[in-house]
XYZ file of C-alpha atoms in Angstrom:
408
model
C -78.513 21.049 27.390
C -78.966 18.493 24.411
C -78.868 18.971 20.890
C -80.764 17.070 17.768
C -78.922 15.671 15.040
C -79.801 14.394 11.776
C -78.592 10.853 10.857
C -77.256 11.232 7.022
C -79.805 10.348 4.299
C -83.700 10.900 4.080
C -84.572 9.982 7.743
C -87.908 10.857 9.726
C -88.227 13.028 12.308
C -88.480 9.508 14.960
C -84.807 8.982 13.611
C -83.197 11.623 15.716
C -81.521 10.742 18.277
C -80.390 12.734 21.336
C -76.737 13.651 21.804
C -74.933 15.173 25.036
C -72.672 17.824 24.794
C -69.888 15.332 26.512
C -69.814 13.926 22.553
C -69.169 17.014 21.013
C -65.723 18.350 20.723
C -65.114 20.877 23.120
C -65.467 24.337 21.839
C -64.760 26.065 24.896
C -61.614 28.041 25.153
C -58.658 26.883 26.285
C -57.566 27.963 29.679
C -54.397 29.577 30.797
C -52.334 26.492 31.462
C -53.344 24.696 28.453
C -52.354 27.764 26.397
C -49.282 27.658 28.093
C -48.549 24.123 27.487
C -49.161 24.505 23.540
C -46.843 27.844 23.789
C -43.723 26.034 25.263
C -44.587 22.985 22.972
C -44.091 25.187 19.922
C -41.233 26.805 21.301
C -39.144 23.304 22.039
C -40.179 22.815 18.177
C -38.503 26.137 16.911
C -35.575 25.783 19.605
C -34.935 22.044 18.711
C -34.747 23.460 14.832
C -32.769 26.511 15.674
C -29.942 23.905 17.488
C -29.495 21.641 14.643
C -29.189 24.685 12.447
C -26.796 25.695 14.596
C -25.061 22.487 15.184
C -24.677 21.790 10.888
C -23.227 25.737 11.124
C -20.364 25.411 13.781
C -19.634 21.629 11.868
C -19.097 23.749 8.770
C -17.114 26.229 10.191
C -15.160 23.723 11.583
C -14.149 22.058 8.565
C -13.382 25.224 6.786
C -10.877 26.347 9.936
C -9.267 22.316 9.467
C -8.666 23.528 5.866
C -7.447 26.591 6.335
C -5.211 25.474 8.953
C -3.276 22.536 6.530
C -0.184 24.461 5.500
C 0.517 24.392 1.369
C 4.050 24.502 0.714
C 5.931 27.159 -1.287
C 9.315 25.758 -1.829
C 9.610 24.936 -5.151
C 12.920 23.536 -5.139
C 13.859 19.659 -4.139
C 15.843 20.786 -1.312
C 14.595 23.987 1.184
C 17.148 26.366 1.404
C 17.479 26.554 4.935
C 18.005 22.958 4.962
C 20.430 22.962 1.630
C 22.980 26.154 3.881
C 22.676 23.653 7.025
C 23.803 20.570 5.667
C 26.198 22.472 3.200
C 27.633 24.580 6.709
C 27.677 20.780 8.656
C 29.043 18.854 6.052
C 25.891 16.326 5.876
C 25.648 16.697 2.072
C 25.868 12.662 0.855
C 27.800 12.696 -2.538
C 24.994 11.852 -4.761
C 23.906 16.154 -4.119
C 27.567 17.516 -4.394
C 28.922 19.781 -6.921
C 31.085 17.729 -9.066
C 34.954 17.920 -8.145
C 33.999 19.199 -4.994
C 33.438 15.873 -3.113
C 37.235 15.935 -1.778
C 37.213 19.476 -0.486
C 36.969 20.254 2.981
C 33.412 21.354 2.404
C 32.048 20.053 -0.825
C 29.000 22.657 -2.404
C 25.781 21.821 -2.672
C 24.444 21.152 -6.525
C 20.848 22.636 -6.335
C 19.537 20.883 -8.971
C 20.390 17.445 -7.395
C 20.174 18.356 -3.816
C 16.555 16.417 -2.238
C 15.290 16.992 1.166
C 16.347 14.374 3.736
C 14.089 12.725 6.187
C 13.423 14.161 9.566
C 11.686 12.658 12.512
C 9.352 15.000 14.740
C 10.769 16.321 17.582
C 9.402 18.613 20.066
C 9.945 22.585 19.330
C 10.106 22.100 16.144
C 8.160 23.720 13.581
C 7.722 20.976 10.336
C 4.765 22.991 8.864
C 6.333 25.961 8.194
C 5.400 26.753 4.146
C 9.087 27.558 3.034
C 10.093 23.909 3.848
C 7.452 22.096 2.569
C 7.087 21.337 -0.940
C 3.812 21.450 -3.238
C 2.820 18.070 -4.601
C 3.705 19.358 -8.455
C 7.294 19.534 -6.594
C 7.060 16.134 -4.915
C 6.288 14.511 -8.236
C 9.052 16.350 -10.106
C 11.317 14.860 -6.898
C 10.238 11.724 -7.215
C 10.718 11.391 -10.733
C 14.354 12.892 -10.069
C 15.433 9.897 -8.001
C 14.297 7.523 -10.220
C 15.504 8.554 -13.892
C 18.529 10.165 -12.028
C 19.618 8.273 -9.202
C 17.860 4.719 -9.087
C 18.931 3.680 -12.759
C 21.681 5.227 -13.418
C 25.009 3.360 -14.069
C 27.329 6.026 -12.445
C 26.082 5.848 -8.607
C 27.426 2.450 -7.530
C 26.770 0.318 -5.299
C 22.890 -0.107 -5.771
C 22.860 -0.360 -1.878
C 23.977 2.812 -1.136
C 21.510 4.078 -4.198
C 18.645 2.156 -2.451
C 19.663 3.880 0.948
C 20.020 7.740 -0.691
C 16.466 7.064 -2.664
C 14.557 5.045 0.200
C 15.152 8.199 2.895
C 14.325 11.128 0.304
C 10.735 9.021 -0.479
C 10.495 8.904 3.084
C 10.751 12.664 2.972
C 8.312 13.209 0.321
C 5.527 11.348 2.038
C 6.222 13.273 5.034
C 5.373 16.281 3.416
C 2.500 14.934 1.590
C 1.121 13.579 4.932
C 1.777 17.539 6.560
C -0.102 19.325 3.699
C -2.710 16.283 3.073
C -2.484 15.657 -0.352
C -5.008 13.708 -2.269
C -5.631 13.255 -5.765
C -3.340 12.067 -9.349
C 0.005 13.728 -8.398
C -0.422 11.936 -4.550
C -1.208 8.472 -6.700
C 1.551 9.322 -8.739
C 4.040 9.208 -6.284
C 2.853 6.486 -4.284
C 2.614 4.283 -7.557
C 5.978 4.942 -8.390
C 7.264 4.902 -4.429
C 5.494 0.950 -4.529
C 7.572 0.283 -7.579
C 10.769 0.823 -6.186
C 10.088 -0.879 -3.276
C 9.209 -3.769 -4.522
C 12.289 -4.082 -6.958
C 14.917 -3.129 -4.003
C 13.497 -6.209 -2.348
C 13.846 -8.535 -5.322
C 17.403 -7.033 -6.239
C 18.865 -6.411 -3.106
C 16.948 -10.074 -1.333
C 19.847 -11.800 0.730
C 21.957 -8.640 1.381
C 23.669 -8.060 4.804
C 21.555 -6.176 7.388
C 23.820 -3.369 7.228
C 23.230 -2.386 3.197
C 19.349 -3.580 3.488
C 16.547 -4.674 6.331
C 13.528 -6.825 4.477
C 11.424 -6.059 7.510
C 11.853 -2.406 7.468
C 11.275 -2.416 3.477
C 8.457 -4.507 3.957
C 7.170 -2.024 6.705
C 7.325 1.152 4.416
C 5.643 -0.957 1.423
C 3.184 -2.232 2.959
C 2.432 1.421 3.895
C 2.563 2.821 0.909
C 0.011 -0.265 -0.359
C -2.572 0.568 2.202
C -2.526 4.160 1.310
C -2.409 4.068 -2.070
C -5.508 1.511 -2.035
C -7.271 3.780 0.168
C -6.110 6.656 -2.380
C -7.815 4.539 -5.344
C -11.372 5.098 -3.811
C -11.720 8.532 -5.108
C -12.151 7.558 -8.601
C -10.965 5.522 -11.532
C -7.064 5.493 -12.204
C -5.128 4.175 -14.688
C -3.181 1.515 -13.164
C -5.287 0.679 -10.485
C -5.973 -3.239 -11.512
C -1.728 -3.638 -11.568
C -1.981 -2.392 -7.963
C -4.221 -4.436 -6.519
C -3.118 -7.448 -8.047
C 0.419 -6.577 -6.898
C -1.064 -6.418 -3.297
C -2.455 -9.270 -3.835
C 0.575 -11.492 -4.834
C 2.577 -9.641 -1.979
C 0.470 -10.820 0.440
C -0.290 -13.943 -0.224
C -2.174 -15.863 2.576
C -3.756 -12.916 3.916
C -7.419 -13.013 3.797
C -7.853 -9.370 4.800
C -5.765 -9.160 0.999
C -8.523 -11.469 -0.558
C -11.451 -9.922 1.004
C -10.383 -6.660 -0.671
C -9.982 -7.827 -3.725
C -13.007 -9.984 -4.100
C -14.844 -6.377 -3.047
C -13.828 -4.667 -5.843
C -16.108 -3.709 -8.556
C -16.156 -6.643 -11.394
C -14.494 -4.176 -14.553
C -11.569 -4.648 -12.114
C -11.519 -8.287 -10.793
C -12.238 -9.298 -14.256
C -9.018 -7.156 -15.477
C -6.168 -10.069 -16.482
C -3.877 -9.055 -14.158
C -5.927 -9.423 -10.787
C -7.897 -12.314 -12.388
C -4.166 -13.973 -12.748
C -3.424 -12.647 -8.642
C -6.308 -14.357 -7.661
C -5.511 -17.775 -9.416
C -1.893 -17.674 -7.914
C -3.297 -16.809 -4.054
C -6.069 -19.659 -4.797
C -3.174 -21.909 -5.602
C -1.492 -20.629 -2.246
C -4.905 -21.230 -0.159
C -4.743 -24.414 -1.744
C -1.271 -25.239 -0.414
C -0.558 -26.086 -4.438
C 2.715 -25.289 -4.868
C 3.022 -27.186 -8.342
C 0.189 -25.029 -9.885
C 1.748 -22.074 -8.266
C 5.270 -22.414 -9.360
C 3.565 -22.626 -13.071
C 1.326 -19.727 -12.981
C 4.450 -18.059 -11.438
C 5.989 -18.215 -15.258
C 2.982 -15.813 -16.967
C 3.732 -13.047 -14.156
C 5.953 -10.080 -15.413
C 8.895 -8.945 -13.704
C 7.676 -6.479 -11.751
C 4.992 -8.980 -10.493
C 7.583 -11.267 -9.656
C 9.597 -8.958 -7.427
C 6.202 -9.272 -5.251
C 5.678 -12.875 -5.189
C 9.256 -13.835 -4.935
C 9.375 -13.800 -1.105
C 6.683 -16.572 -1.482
C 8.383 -18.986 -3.801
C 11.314 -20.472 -1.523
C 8.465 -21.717 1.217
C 6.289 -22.808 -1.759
C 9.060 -24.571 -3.464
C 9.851 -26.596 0.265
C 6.376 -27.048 0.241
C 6.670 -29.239 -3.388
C 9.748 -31.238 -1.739
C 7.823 -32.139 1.203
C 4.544 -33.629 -0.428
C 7.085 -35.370 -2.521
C 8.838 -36.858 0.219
C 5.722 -38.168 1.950
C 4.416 -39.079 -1.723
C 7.183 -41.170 -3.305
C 9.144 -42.003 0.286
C 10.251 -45.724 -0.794
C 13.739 -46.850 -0.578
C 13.216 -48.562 -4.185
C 11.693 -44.948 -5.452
C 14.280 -43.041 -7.507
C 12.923 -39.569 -9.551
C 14.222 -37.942 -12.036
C 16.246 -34.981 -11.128
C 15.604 -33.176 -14.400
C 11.799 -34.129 -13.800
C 11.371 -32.462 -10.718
C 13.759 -29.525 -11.283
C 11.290 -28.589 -14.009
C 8.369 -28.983 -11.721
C 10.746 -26.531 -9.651
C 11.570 -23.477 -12.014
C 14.902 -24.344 -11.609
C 18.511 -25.643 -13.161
C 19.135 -28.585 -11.981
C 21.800 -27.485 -10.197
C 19.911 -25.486 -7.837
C 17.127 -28.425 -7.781
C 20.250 -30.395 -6.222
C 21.141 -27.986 -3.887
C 17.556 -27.199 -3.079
C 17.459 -30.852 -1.934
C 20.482 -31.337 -0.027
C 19.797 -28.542 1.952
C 16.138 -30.286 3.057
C 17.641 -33.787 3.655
C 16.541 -35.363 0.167
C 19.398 -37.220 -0.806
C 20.455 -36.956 -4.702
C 22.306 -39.316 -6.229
C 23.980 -38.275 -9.566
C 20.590 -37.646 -11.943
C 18.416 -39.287 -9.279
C 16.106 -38.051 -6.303
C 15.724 -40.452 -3.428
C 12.828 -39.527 -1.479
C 12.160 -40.274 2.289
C 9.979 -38.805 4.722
C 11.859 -39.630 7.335
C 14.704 -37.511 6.433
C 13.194 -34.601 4.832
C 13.814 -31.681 7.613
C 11.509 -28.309 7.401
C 14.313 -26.094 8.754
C 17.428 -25.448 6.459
C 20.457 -26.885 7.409
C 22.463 -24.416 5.112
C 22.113 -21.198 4.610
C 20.167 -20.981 1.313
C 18.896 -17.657 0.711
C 15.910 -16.818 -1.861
C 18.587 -14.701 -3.852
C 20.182 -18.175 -5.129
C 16.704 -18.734 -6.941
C 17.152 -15.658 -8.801
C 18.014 -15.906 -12.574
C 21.768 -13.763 -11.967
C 21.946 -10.429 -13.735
C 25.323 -7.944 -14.212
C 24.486 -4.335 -13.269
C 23.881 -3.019 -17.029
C 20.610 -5.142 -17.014
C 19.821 -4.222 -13.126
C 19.553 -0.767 -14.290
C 17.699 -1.184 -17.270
C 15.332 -3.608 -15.372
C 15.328 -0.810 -12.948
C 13.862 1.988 -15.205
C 11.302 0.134 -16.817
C 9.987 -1.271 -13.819
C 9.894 1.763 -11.444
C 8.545 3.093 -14.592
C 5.423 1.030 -14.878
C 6.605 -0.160 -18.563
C 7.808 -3.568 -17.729
């Protein structure tokens, strides 16, 4: 069978032209296995549809049962009672939480408003999510705040190590519960903020101490900790004292370029603040192995900035004394000791002693340099604490309080 079809426009009847009904679009119906083809092709469709649905659904429910299943504390005390009748019964109270006149008894009483929760590790069978012993974050930052005003800077609870040991395991104890309960937001900044503080003055004031009072590495471990998380912590929003932060992480970790990276990632209202824009001048300097520009930009840090960097300045300061003994090595060269004390941040007589202990021979007011017997490891044992400027324990503690305080 054919069919005529008009061409489009005013055509004669000569213009048509003769088209087979293989041209035309089939308008036969379908058969039984095409319909059945187009039936389970709509049906994959609707199923594939019905699984995602499904899939988004059981992903939701999932997160809801992960946050119902994150235990909020209850105890609103520092100390658990449980754990405050234990240590009371066992005699584990440390003196800093006793009842005053009580510490000689047999077994001193517990003082409720000074007793903390101690750190505990994991162990197997026990239950550490259980609501009455954890506390809510309002309770960690009250805590918190309680070792700091009352423990860290006061003048009664001497020795400072034994202070530094009491406050370092009760932080430990509040992050442990703020890890259990997951807890985000200002109070969890708060804490770690304040927790960063402290840790970075015990290692400036307690730098050079015996192992058994105080372990750098094991501070160092917990700080660096408390960095990482309190960076990560900083993501959620804008904080107040965010750019001291990261410019404190900075100068702690000088050399790192995982440190720089960071920083030079951060949006510009903060890499432009003065305090990182200073961090990043110092750790250029550092990159730069510049140890005279470093030691000088080392002078506009504040104090709490210094307790970071300080770990950094011995090395950079035997850093100075080697370029100078490859610089001036001459047996005709004399320097001026005066001269390059100032270069060092230092009294002369710790420039002096600074050079005798890396082979550059001093001579009354006079620095004889010689490459040949400079020596990169320490023949004495010169400890970073003799570069401190000395303090008595009045201004220790009042350091202390405005530094763990943020006002310093």
């Amino acid at each position: 069978m054919t069919y005529s079809c008009l061409t489009t426009g005013d055509q004669s009847e000569s213009s048509l032209r003769q088209v087979t009904s293989e041209e035309l679009p089939s308008t036969r119906p379908m058969n039984k296995t095409a319909m059945s083809s187009a039936w389970h092709h709509s049906r994959r469709g609707r199923g594939h549809r019905h699984k995602e649905q499904g899939r988004v659904t059981r992903d939701r429910v999932e997160e809801q049962k992960a946050e119902d299943s994150v235990p909020h504390g209850t105890c609103m005390t520092m100390c658990p009672a449980y754990e405050l009748r234990q240590r009371e019964a066992q005699n584990r109270l440390h003196r800093f939480e006793m009842v005053a006149d009580t510490e000689r008894d047999h077994l001193p009483r517990a003082d409720v408003s000074r007793a903390v929760k101690e750190y505990s590790r994991p162990a197997a069978g026990k239950d550490s999510t259980r609501a009455s012993n954890l506390r809510p974050p309002s309770v960690l930052l009250k805590t918190v705040c309680h070792l700091v005003d009352d423990i860290a800077t006061s003048s009664t609870f001497q020795p400072w190590a034994e202070v530094y040991s009491f406050v370092f395991d009760r932080l430990r104890s509040v992050r442990q519960d703020m890890i259990i309960q997951r807890v985000s937001g200002t109070d969890c900044v708060a804490v770690l903020e304040k927790s960063v503080r402290f840790l970075l003055y015990a290692s400036y004031r307690l730098c050079g101490q015996h192992l058994q009072y105080f372990d750098p590495r094991i501070n160092d471990t917990h700080l660096q900790e408390c960095l990482s998380w309190l960076l990560e912590s900083y993501r959620d929003g804008k904080h107040q004292h965010q750019e001291e932060f990261q410019a404190l992480s900075l100068l702690y970790n000088l050399g790192s370029t995982e440190a720089i990276q960071h920083v030079l990632e951060l949006p510009e209202r903060i890499r432009s603040s003065p305090a990182v824009r200073l961090a990043l001048a110092v750790s250029r300097a550092h990159m730069e192995r510049n140890p005279v520009r470093l030691l000088h930009l080392a002078q506009r840090l504040d104090f709490i900035q210094v307790c970071a960097v300080h770990r950094h300045l011995l090395p950079c300061r035997t850093d100075l004394l080697l370029l100078y003994s490859h610089g001036h090595s001459s047996r005709n060269c004399r320097y001026p000791l005066q001269r390059l004390a100032r270069l060092l941040f230092l009294k002369d007589t710790l420039a002096a002693e600074l050079c005798q202990v890396y082979g550059v021979n001093v001579t009354g007011e006079w620095v004889n340099f010689s490459k040949s017997s400079f020596t990169d490891a320490a023949s004495g044992d010169l400890q970073c604490r003799r570069m401190h400027e000395p303090l008595d324990d009045e201004q220790w503690n009042c350091s202390a309080s405005s530094v763990i305080h943020g006002c310093a």
